């Protein structure tokens, strides 16, 4: 009975209380933090790093391991979510650097295919824009197709990260600024440019 009450009490704690317990090596608190942030961490890794589920899982797990190992260094100068999302983004960047390095080495071998090749059929997928007055609504409607995701990945990294956090993770400008270490004005600029670029892409598709 006491164990059940304890488990229930952990799940209703706020992040600050949960982190305090996690710092004291409370495994239930650590587990609850992972459970609480796993969906968003996975989404960030998916949109910033890879569409391959194995790679996304590996990046997500690596980010959680880094967070758990360094949680005692967390000073609370920003929210836990801000601190953790920064770890996820940096883990994604490390992953992409390693991946690009492998691809460069792999390309030196003659006769080898270059990584993930998109099939002809998949490359023809298009977003369903029916019923959307605003083409950008296709993102919030979670109808991301392969081509739309490719358009998102074609953005400069800073624009892609900002768009990911604002539109797909529903973070505020202030939160994004804290995660990325940029000013709010810079974040707004990146978001405007990303939205403008993607809106043009979707407009072309809707008129084709």
CSV table of C-alpha atoms in Angstrom, one decimal:
chain,number,residue,atom,x,y,z
A,1,UNK,CA,0.0,0.0,0.0
A,2,UNK,CA,2.8,2.4,0.9
A,3,UNK,CA,4.7,1.5,-2.3
A,4,UNK,CA,1.6,2.2,-4.3
A,5,UNK,CA,1.1,5.6,-2.6
A,6,UNK,CA,4.7,6.5,-3.2
A,7,UNK,CA,4.5,5.6,-6.9
A,8,UNK,CA,1.4,7.7,-7.2
A,9,UNK,CA,3.0,10.7,-5.4
A,10,UNK,CA,6.0,10.6,-7.7
A,11,UNK,CA,3.9,10.9,-10.8
A,12,UNK,CA,2.2,14.1,-9.6
A,13,UNK,CA,5.3,15.9,-8.6
A,14,UNK,CA,6.4,18.9,-10.7
A,15,UNK,CA,9.7,18.9,-12.5
A,16,UNK,CA,11.6,20.8,-9.8
A,17,UNK,CA,10.6,18.3,-7.1
A,18,UNK,CA,11.3,15.4,-9.4
A,19,UNK,CA,14.8,16.7,-10.2
A,20,UNK,CA,15.5,17.1,-6.5
A,21,UNK,CA,14.6,13.5,-5.9
A,22,UNK,CA,16.6,12.4,-9.0
A,23,UNK,CA,19.6,14.2,-7.6
A,24,UNK,CA,19.3,12.1,-4.5
A,25,UNK,CA,19.4,8.9,-6.6
A,26,UNK,CA,15.7,8.3,-6.4
A,27,UNK,CA,15.2,5.8,-9.3
A,28,UNK,CA,11.4,6.3,-9.4
A,29,UNK,CA,11.9,10.0,-10.0
A,30,UNK,CA,14.4,9.3,-12.7
A,31,UNK,CA,12.0,6.8,-14.4
A,32,UNK,CA,9.2,9.4,-14.2
A,33,UNK,CA,11.3,12.1,-15.8
A,34,UNK,CA,12.1,9.7,-18.6
A,35,UNK,CA,8.5,8.8,-19.0
A,36,UNK,CA,7.5,12.4,-19.0
A,37,UNK,CA,9.9,13.7,-21.6
A,38,UNK,CA,10.4,10.6,-23.8
A,39,UNK,CA,7.7,11.6,-26.4
A,40,UNK,CA,9.1,15.1,-27.0
A,41,UNK,CA,12.7,13.9,-27.0
A,42,UNK,CA,11.8,11.3,-29.6
A,43,UNK,CA,10.0,13.8,-31.7
A,44,UNK,CA,13.0,16.2,-31.6
A,45,UNK,CA,15.4,13.4,-32.6
A,46,UNK,CA,13.0,12.3,-35.4
A,47,UNK,CA,12.7,15.7,-37.0
A,48,UNK,CA,16.3,16.8,-36.5
A,49,UNK,CA,18.3,13.7,-36.9
A,50,UNK,CA,16.7,10.8,-38.8
A,51,UNK,CA,13.6,9.0,-39.9
A,52,UNK,CA,15.1,5.6,-39.0
A,53,UNK,CA,13.5,4.4,-35.8
A,54,UNK,CA,16.6,2.6,-34.6
A,55,UNK,CA,18.7,5.8,-35.0
A,56,UNK,CA,16.0,7.9,-33.3
A,57,UNK,CA,15.8,5.5,-30.4
A,58,UNK,CA,19.6,5.5,-30.0
A,59,UNK,CA,19.8,9.3,-30.0
A,60,UNK,CA,17.0,9.6,-27.5
A,61,UNK,CA,18.6,7.0,-25.2
A,62,UNK,CA,21.9,8.7,-25.5
A,63,UNK,CA,20.4,12.1,-24.6
A,64,UNK,CA,18.7,10.6,-21.5
A,65,UNK,CA,21.9,8.9,-20.4
A,66,UNK,CA,23.7,12.2,-20.6
A,67,UNK,CA,21.0,14.0,-18.7
A,68,UNK,CA,20.9,11.3,-15.9
A,69,UNK,CA,24.7,11.3,-15.6
A,70,UNK,CA,24.9,15.1,-15.3
A,71,UNK,CA,21.6,15.8,-13.4
A,72,UNK,CA,23.5,16.6,-10.2
A,73,UNK,CA,25.2,19.5,-12.1
A,74,UNK,CA,21.8,20.9,-12.9
A,75,UNK,CA,21.6,24.2,-11.0
A,76,UNK,CA,18.0,25.3,-11.9
A,77,UNK,CA,19.1,28.5,-13.7
A,78,UNK,CA,16.6,27.5,-16.4
A,79,UNK,CA,13.7,25.0,-16.3
A,80,UNK,CA,14.6,21.3,-16.4
A,81,UNK,CA,12.8,21.0,-19.8
A,82,UNK,CA,15.0,23.8,-21.3
A,83,UNK,CA,18.2,22.2,-19.9
A,84,UNK,CA,17.1,18.7,-21.2
A,85,UNK,CA,16.1,19.9,-24.6
A,86,UNK,CA,19.5,21.5,-25.0
A,87,UNK,CA,21.0,18.1,-24.3
A,88,UNK,CA,18.8,16.5,-26.9
A,89,UNK,CA,19.7,19.1,-29.6
A,90,UNK,CA,23.4,18.8,-28.9
A,91,UNK,CA,23.1,15.0,-29.0
A,92,UNK,CA,21.4,15.3,-32.4
A,93,UNK,CA,24.2,17.5,-33.6
A,94,UNK,CA,26.9,15.0,-32.4
A,95,UNK,CA,25.0,12.2,-34.2
A,96,UNK,CA,24.8,14.1,-37.4
A,97,UNK,CA,28.5,15.0,-37.3
A,98,UNK,CA,29.3,11.3,-36.8
A,99,UNK,CA,27.0,10.3,-39.6
A,100,UNK,CA,28.4,12.8,-42.1
A,101,UNK,CA,31.9,11.6,-41.2
A,102,UNK,CA,30.9,8.0,-41.9
A,103,UNK,CA,29.3,8.9,-45.1
A,104,UNK,CA,32.4,10.7,-46.3
A,105,UNK,CA,34.5,7.7,-45.5
A,106,UNK,CA,32.0,5.4,-47.1
A,107,UNK,CA,31.9,7.4,-50.3
A,108,UNK,CA,35.6,6.7,-50.8
A,109,UNK,CA,34.8,3.1,-51.6
A,110,UNK,CA,33.9,2.5,-55.2
A,111,UNK,CA,30.6,0.9,-56.1
A,112,UNK,CA,28.9,1.5,-52.8
A,113,UNK,CA,25.4,3.0,-52.6
A,114,UNK,CA,25.2,6.3,-50.7
A,115,UNK,CA,23.3,5.7,-47.5
A,116,UNK,CA,19.5,5.9,-47.3
A,117,UNK,CA,18.0,6.0,-50.8
A,118,UNK,CA,14.4,7.2,-51.1
A,119,UNK,CA,12.3,4.9,-53.3
A,120,UNK,CA,10.6,6.3,-56.4
A,121,UNK,CA,7.2,5.8,-54.9
A,122,UNK,CA,7.9,7.4,-51.6
A,123,UNK,CA,9.5,10.4,-53.2
A,124,UNK,CA,6.1,11.1,-54.9
A,125,UNK,CA,4.2,11.4,-51.6
A,126,UNK,CA,2.6,14.8,-51.2
A,127,UNK,CA,0.8,16.4,-48.3
A,128,UNK,CA,-3.0,16.5,-48.2
A,129,UNK,CA,-3.8,20.2,-48.3
A,130,UNK,CA,-7.5,19.9,-48.7
A,131,UNK,CA,-9.4,21.8,-46.1
A,132,UNK,CA,-6.4,23.9,-45.1
A,133,UNK,CA,-6.7,27.6,-45.9
A,134,UNK,CA,-3.2,28.0,-44.5
A,135,UNK,CA,-0.7,25.6,-46.0
A,136,UNK,CA,1.3,25.6,-42.7
A,137,UNK,CA,-1.6,23.9,-41.0
A,138,UNK,CA,-0.4,20.7,-42.6
A,139,UNK,CA,2.4,20.7,-40.0
A,140,UNK,CA,0.2,21.2,-36.9
A,141,UNK,CA,-2.2,18.7,-38.4
A,142,UNK,CA,0.6,16.1,-38.1
A,143,UNK,CA,0.4,15.2,-41.8
A,144,UNK,CA,4.1,15.4,-42.4
A,145,UNK,CA,4.9,13.3,-45.5
A,146,UNK,CA,8.4,12.3,-46.6
A,147,UNK,CA,8.7,15.3,-49.0
A,148,UNK,CA,7.6,17.8,-46.4
A,149,UNK,CA,10.1,16.4,-43.9
A,150,UNK,CA,12.8,16.5,-46.5
A,151,UNK,CA,11.9,20.2,-47.1
A,152,UNK,CA,12.2,20.8,-43.4
A,153,UNK,CA,15.6,19.1,-43.3
A,154,UNK,CA,16.7,21.2,-46.2
A,155,UNK,CA,16.5,24.3,-44.1
A,156,UNK,CA,19.6,25.7,-42.4
A,157,UNK,CA,20.1,23.9,-39.1
A,158,UNK,CA,19.2,26.9,-36.9
A,159,UNK,CA,16.0,27.6,-38.8
A,160,UNK,CA,15.1,23.9,-38.6
A,161,UNK,CA,15.7,23.7,-34.9
A,162,UNK,CA,13.6,26.8,-34.2
A,163,UNK,CA,10.7,25.6,-36.4
A,164,UNK,CA,10.8,22.2,-34.7
A,165,UNK,CA,10.6,23.6,-31.2
A,166,UNK,CA,7.9,26.3,-32.0
A,167,UNK,CA,5.5,24.4,-34.3
A,168,UNK,CA,6.0,20.8,-33.6
A,169,UNK,CA,6.9,21.0,-29.9
A,170,UNK,CA,4.8,24.1,-29.1
A,171,UNK,CA,7.5,25.9,-27.2
A,172,UNK,CA,7.4,29.6,-26.6
A,173,UNK,CA,9.9,32.0,-28.2
A,174,UNK,CA,11.5,32.6,-24.7
A,175,UNK,CA,11.9,28.8,-24.1
A,176,UNK,CA,13.5,28.4,-27.5
A,177,UNK,CA,15.9,31.2,-26.8
A,178,UNK,CA,16.9,29.6,-23.5
A,179,UNK,CA,17.5,26.2,-25.2
A,180,UNK,CA,19.5,27.5,-28.1
A,181,UNK,CA,21.3,30.3,-26.2
A,182,UNK,CA,20.1,32.9,-28.8
A,183,UNK,CA,18.2,36.1,-28.3
A,184,UNK,CA,14.5,36.2,-28.8
A,185,UNK,CA,14.9,38.5,-31.7
A,186,UNK,CA,17.2,36.0,-33.4
A,187,UNK,CA,14.7,33.2,-32.8
A,188,UNK,CA,11.9,35.2,-34.3
A,189,UNK,CA,14.0,35.9,-37.4
A,190,UNK,CA,14.9,32.2,-37.8
A,191,UNK,CA,11.2,31.2,-37.4
A,192,UNK,CA,10.1,33.8,-40.0
A,193,UNK,CA,12.6,32.6,-42.5
A,194,UNK,CA,11.8,28.9,-41.9
A,195,UNK,CA,8.0,29.5,-42.2
A,196,UNK,CA,8.5,31.6,-45.3
A,197,UNK,CA,10.6,28.9,-47.0
A,198,UNK,CA,8.2,26.1,-46.1
A,199,UNK,CA,5.1,28.0,-47.0
A,200,UNK,CA,6.5,28.6,-50.5
A,201,UNK,CA,7.2,24.8,-50.8
A,202,UNK,CA,3.7,23.9,-49.7
A,203,UNK,CA,2.2,26.6,-52.0
A,204,UNK,CA,4.0,25.0,-55.0
A,205,UNK,CA,2.6,21.6,-54.1
A,206,UNK,CA,-1.0,22.9,-53.5
A,207,UNK,CA,-0.9,24.5,-57.0
A,208,UNK,CA,0.5,21.5,-58.8
